[in-house]
Amino acid sequence: MKKCNHQRLQQNLELFSTYGRTTHHGVTRLSLSREDIQARIKFKEMCEHLGLTVTTDDMATMYATLPGKKSLPSIVIGSHLDSVVKGGRFDGVLGVLTALEVVQSIQDQNLELDYPITIVNFTNEEGARFEPSMMASGVLSNKFDRVKMLQSTDNNGETFEEALEKSGFKGSEENRLKEASAYIELHIEQGPILEHLGHEIGVVEGVLGMVCYEISLHGEANHAGTTPINMRKDAMFATANIIVELQKKLKKLDDELVYTIGRINAYPNVHTVIPNQVTFTLESRHKNSAVIKQVENIIKNLPNELEHCQLSYEKLWDRDTVVFKHDVCNVIAEACKDLGYSAHHMYSGAGHDAQFIASYIPSAMIFVSSSKGYSHREDEFTSYENCAKGADVLLNAVLQLAKHDLGEAAI
Ligand SMILES: [Zn+2]
């Protein structure tokens, strides 16, 4: 089994953690910000130093390609260099730097592959500066309209288009990732499961489907002191009852179902006024669409009227479960086995570029454990040893894929 250069990977992770470093050793590297551009320039310089060809597409997504012996579609590996505000120094960048390490290891060990290897850095995965998340991969996979994306505006009133124009990384549409033999994205888990179970590597078989509803209770506003309790139409107490009811029913559905009431607004939100309306979101995720359907049925069967208040609901959005390519998952699982690293097959609860890319390229993901499950915070941490094991798995998975006749594996 081949191994990566663990020390070099650590040095590169440390180097990139300086681009946008925050006081508590996290990073703020918003998409196409000065810090992100610093990281991009360094990444480009390192790739060109290795003799790779670096191109960018019309969304500034970067591609660095090591040619293969044959003219075949690339095996693509990578992730994103941008971060949220006060994010961690592993989210995204680990996928790009392990990909770089894989290419360096292939060169160090004089492994000549038939397939070209392309390292990708997707622009604006986080959506922290310009909404939505996974913007560039969404455009690539036709989920998002590029013209609309260009108008997305940050808090300072700057559009994505303006940031793109002055970034120095805007390339042409013809450089877009159109076809590839496979895509593998290595990422931190961003959850506690691997650490909890004591596994080193997650073989990610897909991304959970989700649904988000907004539910409202409509009552009547009135004076908090003069209106007798039995003459009220109090939307807050009606909401409290509905939430308890929802929890009782959702709990019984399936152990793997997750559900969150993440936003709640009371109107008029004044302590001397009975609330005439309360609105909250219920977001739920599960890999099985039948279970998501059951969640929707529970919402649809809520009483229309409760405690003299009217109930209404609206579906805000949903996304289907994405199932990654079985063959690519298998290659990752085999690499773990051969390397003697313990692996756990799992689904991702969080969204990633791979879920969009999977719509037209055979894709899968590798997770490494997140300490305490923390992410999107400055103390996000994965041991360098675990990062390096992830890189070893990525290297061997790529080598294995390069031996296959990927023409058959391709969708
Ligand atoms: Zn990420």
Tab-separated table of C-alpha atoms and ligand atoms in Angstrom:
chain	number	residue	atom	x	y	z
A	1	MET	CA	0.000	0.000	0.000
A	2	LYS	CA	1.205	3.478	-0.799
A	3	LYS	CA	1.421	6.193	1.816
A	4	CYS	CA	1.452	9.965	1.592
A	5	ASN	CA	4.042	12.265	3.104
A	6	HIS	CA	2.350	12.935	6.445
A	7	GLN	CA	4.788	15.623	7.513
A	8	ARG	CA	4.386	17.614	4.309
A	9	LEU	CA	0.605	17.468	4.610
A	10	GLN	CA	0.818	18.857	8.149
A	11	GLN	CA	3.115	21.668	6.988
A	12	ASN	CA	0.708	22.607	4.214
A	13	LEU	CA	-2.270	22.551	6.589
A	14	GLU	CA	-0.359	24.823	8.945
A	15	LEU	CA	0.611	27.136	6.093
A	16	PHE	CA	-2.949	27.500	4.817
A	17	SER	CA	-4.261	28.095	8.352
A	18	THR	CA	-2.377	31.425	8.205
A	19	TYR	CA	-4.577	32.747	5.365
A	20	GLY	CA	-7.317	34.522	7.280
A	21	ARG	CA	-6.182	33.312	10.695
A	22	THR	CA	-8.362	34.470	13.611
A	23	THR	CA	-7.358	35.139	17.207
A	24	HIS	CA	-8.343	31.639	18.376
A	25	HIS	CA	-6.530	29.758	15.600
A	26	GLY	CA	-9.536	29.481	13.327
A	27	VAL	CA	-9.890	31.110	9.907
A	28	THR	CA	-12.131	33.686	8.268
A	29	ARG	CA	-11.613	33.118	4.557
A	30	LEU	CA	-14.787	34.234	2.869
A	31	SER	CA	-15.164	33.401	-0.790
A	32	LEU	CA	-13.138	35.711	-3.074
A	33	SER	CA	-12.092	37.865	-0.113
A	34	ARG	CA	-8.506	39.088	0.184
A	35	GLU	CA	-7.688	36.073	2.385
A	36	ASP	CA	-9.278	33.588	-0.009
A	37	ILE	CA	-7.354	35.137	-2.894
A	38	GLN	CA	-4.104	34.822	-0.910
A	39	ALA	CA	-4.819	31.115	-0.407
A	40	ARG	CA	-5.723	30.706	-4.090
A	41	ILE	CA	-2.511	32.381	-5.228
A	42	LYS	CA	-0.460	30.087	-2.995
A	43	PHE	CA	-2.357	27.009	-4.146
A	44	LYS	CA	-1.846	27.970	-7.807
A	45	GLU	CA	1.844	28.628	-7.219
A	46	MET	CA	2.313	25.242	-5.526
A	47	CYS	CA	0.469	23.409	-8.312
A	48	GLU	CA	2.436	25.156	-11.053
A	49	HIS	CA	5.652	24.374	-9.202
A	50	LEU	CA	4.703	20.691	-9.513
A	51	GLY	CA	4.183	21.132	-13.256
A	52	LEU	CA	0.384	20.980	-13.128
A	53	THR	CA	-1.756	22.948	-15.542
A	54	VAL	CA	-3.999	25.348	-13.640
A	55	THR	CA	-7.196	26.684	-15.201
A	56	THR	CA	-10.237	28.489	-13.846
A	57	ASP	CA	-13.803	28.533	-15.083
A	58	ASP	CA	-16.366	31.335	-15.278
A	59	MET	CA	-17.223	30.932	-11.563
A	60	ALA	CA	-13.499	31.053	-10.600
A	61	THR	CA	-13.441	27.379	-9.670
A	62	MET	CA	-9.832	26.206	-9.996
A	63	TYR	CA	-8.621	23.021	-11.678
A	64	ALA	CA	-5.007	21.818	-11.444
A	65	THR	CA	-4.285	18.851	-13.676
A	66	LEU	CA	-1.538	16.254	-13.695
A	67	PRO	CA	-1.615	14.679	-17.175
A	68	GLY	CA	-2.096	10.941	-17.559
A	69	LYS	CA	-0.446	8.592	-20.032
A	70	LYS	CA	-3.686	8.304	-21.984
A	71	SER	CA	-6.158	10.871	-23.091
A	72	LEU	CA	-8.942	9.904	-20.676
A	73	PRO	CA	-11.349	11.952	-18.542
A	74	SER	CA	-9.692	13.000	-15.263
A	75	ILE	CA	-10.115	11.488	-11.856
A	76	VAL	CA	-11.077	14.608	-9.901
A	77	ILE	CA	-10.279	15.147	-6.206
A	78	GLY	CA	-10.574	18.241	-4.018
A	79	SER	CA	-13.022	20.416	-2.093
A	80	HIS	CA	-13.081	24.155	-1.241
A	81	LEU	CA	-10.692	26.749	0.195
A	82	ASP	CA	-13.311	29.216	1.457
A	83	SER	CA	-14.594	29.230	5.037
A	84	VAL	CA	-17.378	30.725	7.144
A	85	VAL	CA	-16.706	33.657	9.504
A	86	LYS	CA	-14.559	32.345	12.369
A	87	GLY	CA	-14.560	28.874	10.896
A	88	GLY	CA	-12.067	26.070	11.392
A	89	ARG	CA	-8.773	25.360	9.670
A	90	PHE	CA	-9.796	21.941	8.308
A	91	ASP	CA	-13.233	22.376	6.708
A	92	GLY	CA	-12.785	22.336	2.935
A	93	VAL	CA	-9.081	23.137	2.812
A	94	LEU	CA	-8.301	19.605	4.010
A	95	GLY	CA	-9.909	18.178	0.866
A	96	VAL	CA	-7.842	20.462	-1.366
A	97	LEU	CA	-4.560	19.883	0.465
A	98	THR	CA	-4.959	16.105	0.712
A	99	ALA	CA	-5.638	16.142	-3.044
A	100	LEU	CA	-2.434	18.129	-3.540
A	101	GLU	CA	-0.601	15.669	-1.292
A	102	VAL	CA	-1.930	12.746	-3.359
A	103	VAL	CA	-0.551	14.313	-6.549
A	104	GLN	CA	2.786	15.049	-4.877
A	105	SER	CA	2.979	11.461	-3.612
A	106	ILE	CA	2.195	10.108	-7.092
A	107	GLN	CA	5.066	12.215	-8.441
A	108	ASP	CA	7.463	11.336	-5.582
A	109	GLN	CA	6.858	7.644	-6.102
A	110	ASN	CA	7.065	7.877	-9.901
A	111	LEU	CA	3.647	6.322	-10.295
A	112	GLU	CA	2.630	6.842	-13.876
A	113	LEU	CA	-1.121	6.679	-14.301
A	114	ASP	CA	-3.197	6.305	-17.440
A	115	TYR	CA	-5.697	8.828	-16.100
A	116	PRO	CA	-5.079	12.539	-15.572
A	117	ILE	CA	-5.675	13.658	-11.975
A	118	THR	CA	-7.369	17.016	-11.445
A	119	ILE	CA	-7.381	18.860	-8.131
A	120	VAL	CA	-10.433	21.075	-7.800
A	121	ASN	CA	-11.110	24.097	-5.577
A	122	PHE	CA	-14.814	24.925	-5.838
A	123	THR	CA	-15.659	28.594	-5.445
A	124	ASN	CA	-18.008	29.630	-2.636
A	125	GLU	CA	-18.945	26.316	-1.100
A	126	GLU	CA	-19.890	27.927	2.186
A	127	GLY	CA	-22.250	30.608	0.906
A	128	ALA	CA	-21.136	32.622	3.939
A	129	ARG	CA	-20.457	35.798	1.960
A	130	PHE	CA	-22.647	35.207	-1.093
A	131	GLU	CA	-25.700	32.968	-0.758
A	132	PRO	CA	-26.402	30.184	-1.598
A	133	SER	CA	-23.970	27.512	-0.414
A	134	MET	CA	-22.315	25.276	-3.020
A	135	MET	CA	-22.791	28.043	-5.549
A	136	ALA	CA	-20.219	27.014	-8.170
A	137	SER	CA	-20.948	23.282	-8.087
A	138	GLY	CA	-24.640	24.210	-8.266
A	139	VAL	CA	-23.988	26.136	-11.488
A	140	LEU	CA	-21.895	23.270	-12.891
A	141	SER	CA	-24.693	20.794	-12.284
A	142	ASN	CA	-27.425	23.174	-13.546
A	143	LYS	CA	-29.068	23.406	-10.126
A	144	PHE	CA	-28.454	27.163	-10.043
A	145	ASP	CA	-28.701	29.802	-12.727
A	146	ARG	CA	-25.361	31.574	-13.152
A	147	VAL	CA	-26.918	34.935	-14.046
A	148	LYS	CA	-28.904	34.893	-10.790
A	149	MET	CA	-25.829	33.866	-8.811
A	150	LEU	CA	-23.870	36.843	-10.161
A	151	GLN	CA	-26.382	39.161	-8.472
A	152	SER	CA	-25.932	37.587	-5.029
A	153	THR	CA	-24.807	40.414	-2.734
A	154	ASP	CA	-22.638	40.426	0.385
A	155	ASN	CA	-23.249	42.514	3.528
A	156	ASN	CA	-21.283	45.421	2.067
A	157	GLY	CA	-23.447	45.588	-1.049
A	158	GLU	CA	-20.839	44.016	-3.325
A	159	THR	CA	-22.197	41.512	-5.838
A	160	PHE	CA	-20.632	38.155	-6.564
A	161	GLU	CA	-20.074	39.404	-10.118
A	162	GLU	CA	-18.021	42.380	-8.872
A	163	ALA	CA	-15.974	40.164	-6.561
A	164	LEU	CA	-15.444	37.685	-9.404
A	165	GLU	CA	-14.280	40.380	-11.849
A	166	LYS	CA	-11.676	41.793	-9.510
A	167	SER	CA	-10.512	38.439	-8.081
A	168	GLY	CA	-8.117	37.695	-10.936
A	169	PHE	CA	-9.494	34.136	-10.991
A	170	LYS	CA	-12.381	34.459	-13.420
A	171	GLY	CA	-11.808	32.098	-16.316
A	172	SER	CA	-13.902	30.906	-19.200
A	173	GLU	CA	-16.989	28.764	-19.360
A	174	GLU	CA	-15.212	26.224	-21.548
A	175	ASN	CA	-12.936	25.340	-18.621
A	176	ARG	CA	-15.873	24.081	-16.565
A	177	LEU	CA	-15.771	20.550	-15.202
A	178	LYS	CA	-17.865	18.807	-17.838
A	179	GLU	CA	-16.893	15.192	-17.629
A	180	ALA	CA	-14.689	13.138	-15.370
A	181	SER	CA	-14.089	9.498	-14.594
A	182	ALA	CA	-14.828	10.001	-10.907
A	183	TYR	CA	-14.929	12.642	-8.193
A	184	ILE	CA	-13.803	12.003	-4.613
A	185	GLU	CA	-14.075	14.702	-1.954
A	186	LEU	CA	-12.301	14.247	1.353
A	187	HIS	CA	-13.800	16.319	4.176
A	188	ILE	CA	-13.996	16.502	7.935
A	189	GLU	CA	-17.107	14.772	9.242
A	190	GLN	CA	-18.510	17.868	11.013
A	191	GLY	CA	-20.371	15.551	13.356
A	192	PRO	CA	-19.513	13.276	16.307
A	193	ILE	CA	-20.232	9.809	14.899
A	194	LEU	CA	-16.751	8.615	13.838
A	195	GLU	CA	-15.157	9.753	17.098
A	196	HIS	CA	-18.006	8.279	19.107
A	197	LEU	CA	-17.706	4.891	17.396
A	198	GLY	CA	-13.896	4.986	17.413
A	199	HIS	CA	-13.506	4.777	13.629
A	200	GLU	CA	-10.811	6.563	11.641
A	201	ILE	CA	-12.463	6.941	8.254
A	202	GLY	CA	-15.997	7.473	7.049
A	203	VAL	CA	-16.964	5.950	3.718
A	204	VAL	CA	-19.691	8.378	2.724
A	205	GLU	CA	-22.382	6.700	0.681
A	206	GLY	CA	-24.611	9.716	0.191
A	207	VAL	CA	-26.064	12.932	1.551
A	208	LEU	CA	-29.282	12.947	3.538
A	209	GLY	CA	-32.434	14.277	1.969
A	210	MET	CA	-34.206	17.009	3.845
A	211	VAL	CA	-37.396	18.987	4.037
A	212	CYS	CA	-38.129	22.320	5.666
A	213	TYR	CA	-41.593	23.619	6.579
A	214	GLU	CA	-42.721	26.876	8.095
A	215	ILE	CA	-45.662	26.444	10.474
A	216	SER	CA	-47.741	29.340	11.839
A	217	LEU	CA	-50.389	29.659	14.537
A	218	HIS	CA	-52.740	32.609	14.162
A	219	GLY	CA	-54.547	33.999	17.216
A	220	GLU	CA	-55.578	37.443	18.336
A	221	ALA	CA	-53.471	40.192	19.884
A	222	ASN	CA	-54.867	41.841	22.981
A	223	HIS	CA	-53.916	43.385	26.325
A	224	ALA	CA	-51.938	41.030	28.549
A	225	GLY	CA	-53.545	42.384	31.717
A	226	THR	CA	-57.187	42.895	30.860
A	227	THR	CA	-58.049	39.867	28.712
A	228	PRO	CA	-59.274	36.888	30.806
A	229	ILE	CA	-57.407	33.650	30.093
A	230	ASN	CA	-60.507	31.837	28.828
A	231	MET	CA	-61.281	34.609	26.324
A	232	ARG	CA	-57.870	34.589	24.646
A	233	LYS	CA	-56.643	33.355	21.310
A	234	ASP	CA	-53.011	32.994	22.355
A	235	ALA	CA	-50.826	31.857	19.456
A	236	MET	CA	-47.871	31.148	21.773
A	237	PHE	CA	-49.581	28.543	23.950
A	238	ALA	CA	-51.116	26.956	20.873
A	239	THR	CA	-47.603	26.756	19.361
A	240	ALA	CA	-46.206	25.196	22.536
A	241	ASN	CA	-48.826	22.464	22.287
A	242	ILE	CA	-48.107	21.863	18.609
A	243	ILE	CA	-44.360	21.577	19.234
A	244	VAL	CA	-44.889	18.998	21.991
A	245	GLU	CA	-47.273	17.107	19.725
A	246	LEU	CA	-44.743	17.184	16.864
A	247	GLN	CA	-41.923	15.914	19.036
A	248	LYS	CA	-44.030	13.008	20.354
A	249	LYS	CA	-44.878	11.885	16.822
A	250	LEU	CA	-41.488	12.482	15.174
A	251	LYS	CA	-39.665	10.622	17.934
A	252	LYS	CA	-41.579	7.462	17.078
A	253	LEU	CA	-40.777	7.507	13.360
A	254	ASP	CA	-37.185	6.326	13.045
A	255	ASP	CA	-34.023	6.365	15.189
A	256	GLU	CA	-31.986	7.973	12.414
A	257	LEU	CA	-34.427	10.799	11.776
A	258	VAL	CA	-33.188	14.246	12.834
A	259	TYR	CA	-35.511	17.223	13.198
A	260	THR	CA	-34.949	20.796	14.307
A	261	ILE	CA	-37.108	23.749	15.183
A	262	GLY	CA	-34.360	26.250	14.487
A	263	ARG	CA	-36.259	29.500	14.050
A	264	ILE	CA	-39.256	30.809	15.932
A	265	ASN	CA	-40.786	34.278	15.767
A	266	ALA	CA	-43.564	35.684	17.921
A	267	TYR	CA	-45.644	38.704	16.828
A	268	PRO	CA	-45.800	41.428	17.911
A	269	ASN	CA	-43.158	40.135	20.379
A	270	VAL	CA	-44.042	42.584	23.118
A	271	HIS	CA	-44.262	41.436	26.730
A	272	THR	CA	-47.584	43.196	27.394
A	273	VAL	CA	-49.357	41.852	24.316
A	274	ILE	CA	-50.850	38.414	23.732
A	275	PRO	CA	-49.089	37.074	20.593
A	276	ASN	CA	-51.444	37.039	17.612
A	277	GLN	CA	-49.037	34.958	15.543
A	278	VAL	CA	-46.140	32.579	16.077
A	279	THR	CA	-44.189	31.167	13.149
A	280	PHE	CA	-41.527	28.465	13.367
A	281	THR	CA	-39.506	26.261	11.011
A	282	LEU	CA	-39.349	22.493	11.203
A	283	GLU	CA	-36.421	21.047	9.277
A	284	SER	CA	-35.937	17.300	9.081
A	285	ARG	CA	-33.364	14.977	7.476
A	286	HIS	CA	-33.279	11.268	6.683
A	287	LYS	CA	-31.812	9.146	3.926
A	288	ASN	CA	-35.069	7.360	3.168
A	289	SER	CA	-37.564	9.491	1.261
A	290	ALA	CA	-40.436	7.386	2.675
A	291	VAL	CA	-39.519	8.579	6.188
A	292	ILE	CA	-39.390	12.195	4.975
A	293	LYS	CA	-42.855	11.621	3.484
A	294	GLN	CA	-44.056	10.460	6.901
A	295	VAL	CA	-42.716	13.678	8.442
A	296	GLU	CA	-44.669	15.640	5.861
A	297	ASN	CA	-47.805	13.631	6.623
A	298	ILE	CA	-47.471	14.415	10.315
A	299	ILE	CA	-47.341	18.121	9.458
A	300	LYS	CA	-50.288	17.856	7.075
A	301	ASN	CA	-52.368	16.066	9.716
A	302	LEU	CA	-51.835	18.675	12.411
A	303	PRO	CA	-55.191	20.111	13.614
A	304	ASN	CA	-56.405	23.157	11.685
A	305	GLU	CA	-57.541	24.726	14.898
A	306	LEU	CA	-56.103	24.546	18.384
A	307	GLU	CA	-56.788	26.646	21.502
A	308	HIS	CA	-58.972	28.924	19.343
A	309	CYS	CA	-56.030	29.573	16.986
A	310	GLN	CA	-55.761	28.663	13.300
A	311	LEU	CA	-52.834	26.649	11.991
A	312	SER	CA	-51.225	27.071	8.570
A	313	TYR	CA	-48.097	25.627	7.025
A	314	GLU	CA	-45.927	26.113	3.978
A	315	LYS	CA	-43.151	23.961	2.516
A	316	LEU	CA	-40.085	26.214	2.172
A	317	TRP	CA	-37.833	23.759	0.359
A	318	ASP	CA	-36.632	20.204	0.153
A	319	ARG	CA	-33.860	18.158	-1.377
A	320	ASP	CA	-33.768	14.498	-2.254
A	321	THR	CA	-31.242	12.135	-0.760
A	322	VAL	CA	-28.167	11.872	-2.961
A	323	VAL	CA	-26.774	8.365	-3.267
A	324	PHE	CA	-23.109	8.241	-4.221
A	325	LYS	CA	-21.703	5.812	-6.773
A	326	HIS	CA	-21.422	2.349	-5.281
A	327	ASP	CA	-18.223	1.487	-7.187
A	328	VAL	CA	-16.433	4.593	-5.945
A	329	CYS	CA	-17.534	3.931	-2.328
A	330	ASN	CA	-16.244	0.377	-2.672
A	331	VAL	CA	-12.839	1.537	-3.829
A	332	ILE	CA	-12.622	3.812	-0.753
A	333	ALA	CA	-13.709	0.988	1.572
A	334	GLU	CA	-11.135	-1.363	0.026
A	335	ALA	CA	-8.391	1.226	0.477
A	336	CYS	CA	-9.281	1.514	4.194
A	337	LYS	CA	-9.198	-2.254	4.564
A	338	ASP	CA	-5.852	-2.629	2.816
A	339	LEU	CA	-4.315	0.167	4.871
A	340	GLY	CA	-5.695	-1.288	8.120
A	341	TYR	CA	-7.697	1.854	8.919
A	342	SER	CA	-11.073	1.272	10.516
A	343	ALA	CA	-13.945	2.465	8.376
A	344	HIS	CA	-17.580	3.252	8.964
A	345	HIS	CA	-20.161	3.463	6.185
A	346	MET	CA	-22.334	6.500	6.649
A	347	TYR	CA	-24.394	9.301	5.124
A	348	SER	CA	-23.544	12.972	5.393
A	349	GLY	CA	-26.047	15.149	7.233
A	350	ALA	CA	-24.350	18.282	5.901
A	351	GLY	CA	-24.319	19.450	2.297
A	352	HIS	CA	-21.162	19.272	0.124
A	353	ASP	CA	-20.168	20.088	-3.459
A	354	ALA	CA	-19.997	16.329	-4.101
A	355	GLN	CA	-23.778	16.055	-3.835
A	356	PHE	CA	-24.214	18.318	-6.870
A	357	ILE	CA	-21.275	16.877	-8.801
A	358	ALA	CA	-22.737	13.392	-8.201
A	359	SER	CA	-25.581	14.295	-10.566
A	360	TYR	CA	-23.257	13.909	-13.546
A	361	ILE	CA	-19.982	12.358	-12.370
A	362	PRO	CA	-19.613	9.080	-10.385
A	363	SER	CA	-18.792	10.492	-6.944
A	364	ALA	CA	-18.219	9.616	-3.304
A	365	MET	CA	-16.710	11.173	-0.185
A	366	ILE	CA	-14.196	10.291	2.509
A	367	PHE	CA	-14.729	11.628	6.040
A	368	VAL	CA	-12.153	11.985	8.780
A	369	SER	CA	-13.319	12.408	12.351
A	370	SER	CA	-14.086	15.782	13.870
A	371	SER	CA	-13.021	16.222	17.476
A	372	LYS	CA	-16.208	16.507	19.585
A	373	GLY	CA	-18.078	16.850	16.298
A	374	TYR	CA	-17.260	20.575	16.213
A	375	SER	CA	-17.167	22.500	12.960
A	376	HIS	CA	-17.850	25.992	11.641
A	377	ARG	CA	-16.077	27.233	14.756
A	378	GLU	CA	-12.506	28.235	15.527
A	379	ASP	CA	-11.746	25.191	17.682
A	380	GLU	CA	-12.714	22.723	14.952
A	381	PHE	CA	-10.051	20.023	15.109
A	382	THR	CA	-8.935	16.807	13.444
A	383	SER	CA	-5.598	15.293	14.461
A	384	TYR	CA	-2.881	15.542	11.824
A	385	GLU	CA	-2.537	11.778	12.090
A	386	ASN	CA	-6.171	11.312	11.135
A	387	CYS	CA	-5.847	13.845	8.304
A	388	ALA	CA	-2.860	11.901	6.975
A	389	LYS	CA	-4.745	8.607	7.166
A	390	GLY	CA	-7.485	10.227	5.119
A	391	ALA	CA	-4.875	11.289	2.547
A	392	ASP	CA	-3.538	7.707	2.402
A	393	VAL	CA	-7.048	6.419	1.723
A	394	LEU	CA	-7.550	9.042	-0.980
A	395	LEU	CA	-4.226	8.147	-2.608
A	396	ASN	CA	-4.965	4.428	-2.694
A	397	ALA	CA	-8.537	4.970	-3.852
A	398	VAL	CA	-7.241	7.093	-6.746
A	399	LEU	CA	-4.617	4.475	-7.640
A	400	GLN	CA	-7.250	1.759	-7.561
A	401	LEU	CA	-9.638	3.787	-9.724
A	402	ALA	CA	-6.825	4.411	-12.198
A	403	LYS	CA	-6.459	0.645	-12.638
A	404	HIS	CA	-10.144	0.176	-13.463
A	405	ASP	CA	-11.703	0.547	-16.815
A	406	LEU	CA	-13.721	3.551	-15.735
A	407	GLY	CA	-15.625	3.609	-18.983
A	408	GLU	CA	-17.895	0.990	-17.501
A	409	ALA	CA	-18.164	2.651	-14.125
A	410	ALA	CA	-19.155	5.985	-15.605
A	411	ILE	CA	-22.807	6.952	-15.487
B	1	ZN	ZN	-16.821	22.251	3.831
